[in-house]
Amino acid sequence: MQKKLYANLLHGMDSFMRVAMTLRRRELKLKSISMTNDCKDVELVLNEDDTPLDAVLSHMNKLCDVENLRVVNL
C-alpha cells in the first residue's frame, strides 16, 4: 500500500537536503520525494511493502527543522 507523507520545512532547500540525505543514509526506499516551489513543504511517497511508515516517521521526527508531519493513504 502506498502512503504519502507531507511535512513543513523550516529552512527551505537546506532542510530538504537534510531530509533526503538522512533517509538515503538509513537505506529507506522511497518511491518519490519532492518539494514545493516556495521551498516550504516536502512530499514523500513510499510503498509500505518496501519501507515501514514507522521507520520514516521516526527519522523525520528527529530532525529539528521538520514540523507538522501528515500521512495520507493512497
mmCIF file of C-alpha atoms in Angstrom:
data_model
loop_
_atom_site.group_PDB
_atom_site.id
_atom_site.type_symbol
_atom_site.label_atom_id
_atom_site.label_comp_id
_atom_site.label_asym_id
_atom_site.label_seq_id
_atom_site.Cartn_x
_atom_site.Cartn_y
_atom_site.Cartn_z
ATOM 1 C CA MET A 1 0.000 0.000 0.000
ATOM 2 C CA GLN A 2 1.293 3.446 -0.902
ATOM 3 C CA LYS A 3 1.349 6.289 1.600
ATOM 4 C CA LYS A 4 2.076 9.981 1.185
ATOM 5 C CA LEU A 5 3.832 11.905 3.903
ATOM 6 C CA TYR A 6 3.740 15.708 3.965
ATOM 7 C CA ALA A 7 5.879 17.939 6.177
ATOM 8 C CA ASN A 8 6.717 21.610 6.561
ATOM 9 C CA LEU A 9 10.352 22.646 6.200
ATOM 10 C CA LEU A 10 11.794 25.483 8.287
ATOM 11 C CA HIS A 11 14.920 26.199 6.208
ATOM 12 C CA GLY A 12 13.899 25.519 2.604
ATOM 13 C CA MET A 13 16.425 23.732 0.420
ATOM 14 C CA ASP A 14 18.781 23.032 3.331
ATOM 15 C CA SER A 15 16.011 21.195 5.176
ATOM 16 C CA PHE A 16 15.050 19.291 2.019
ATOM 17 C CA MET A 17 18.609 18.093 1.501
ATOM 18 C CA ARG A 18 18.869 17.094 5.165
ATOM 19 C CA VAL A 19 15.674 15.000 4.865
ATOM 20 C CA ALA A 20 16.774 13.373 1.592
ATOM 21 C CA MET A 21 20.291 12.533 2.823
ATOM 22 C CA THR A 22 19.075 11.216 6.188
ATOM 23 C CA LEU A 23 16.596 8.830 4.586
ATOM 24 C CA ARG A 24 19.175 7.747 1.985
ATOM 25 C CA ARG A 25 21.795 7.001 4.669
ATOM 26 C CA ARG A 26 19.227 4.928 6.555
ATOM 27 C CA GLU A 27 18.625 2.997 3.290
ATOM 28 C CA LEU A 28 14.876 3.639 3.350
ATOM 29 C CA LYS A 29 13.337 3.134 -0.079
ATOM 30 C CA LEU A 30 11.089 5.956 -1.257
ATOM 31 C CA LYS A 31 9.044 5.956 -4.436
ATOM 32 C CA SER A 32 9.416 9.734 -4.765
ATOM 33 C CA ILE A 33 10.418 12.841 -2.871
ATOM 34 C CA SER A 34 9.527 16.367 -3.964
ATOM 35 C CA MET A 35 9.477 19.910 -2.669
ATOM 36 C CA THR A 36 7.023 22.714 -3.409
ATOM 37 C CA ASN A 37 8.094 25.748 -5.469
ATOM 38 C CA ASP A 38 8.221 28.005 -2.412
ATOM 39 C CA CYS A 39 10.580 25.563 -0.630
ATOM 40 C CA LYS A 40 8.301 25.316 2.404
ATOM 41 C CA ASP A 41 6.893 21.770 2.110
ATOM 42 C CA VAL A 42 8.118 18.303 1.223
ATOM 43 C CA GLU A 43 6.100 15.351 -0.105
ATOM 44 C CA LEU A 44 7.326 11.763 0.268
ATOM 45 C CA VAL A 45 5.641 8.787 -1.412
ATOM 46 C CA LEU A 46 6.552 5.359 -0.103
ATOM 47 C CA ASN A 47 5.445 1.797 -0.580
ATOM 48 C CA GLU A 48 4.819 0.230 2.821
ATOM 49 C CA ASP A 49 5.734 -3.212 1.459
ATOM 50 C CA ASP A 50 9.329 -1.967 0.988
ATOM 51 C CA THR A 51 9.643 0.619 3.761
ATOM 52 C CA PRO A 52 7.651 0.720 7.013
ATOM 53 C CA LEU A 53 5.963 4.046 7.677
ATOM 54 C CA ASP A 54 7.032 3.942 11.331
ATOM 55 C CA ALA A 55 10.707 3.957 10.340
ATOM 56 C CA VAL A 56 10.290 7.025 8.128
ATOM 57 C CA LEU A 57 8.254 8.878 10.770
ATOM 58 C CA SER A 58 10.823 8.034 13.439
ATOM 59 C CA HIS A 59 13.686 9.553 11.430
ATOM 60 C CA MET A 60 11.646 12.574 10.317
ATOM 61 C CA ASN A 61 10.580 13.375 13.899
ATOM 62 C CA LYS A 62 14.233 13.521 14.966
ATOM 63 C CA LEU A 63 15.056 16.316 12.502
ATOM 64 C CA CYS A 64 14.854 19.733 14.149
ATOM 65 C CA ASP A 65 13.862 21.687 11.021
ATOM 66 C CA VAL A 66 10.898 19.496 10.012
ATOM 67 C CA GLU A 67 7.467 20.000 11.546
ATOM 68 C CA ASN A 68 3.766 19.260 11.041
ATOM 69 C CA LEU A 69 4.058 15.717 9.659
ATOM 70 C CA ARG A 70 0.875 14.449 7.944
ATOM 71 C CA VAL A 71 0.186 10.985 6.489
ATOM 72 C CA VAL A 72 -2.297 10.323 3.664
ATOM 73 C CA ASN A 73 -3.343 6.859 2.447
ATOM 74 C CA LEU A 74 -3.473 6.378 -1.323
#
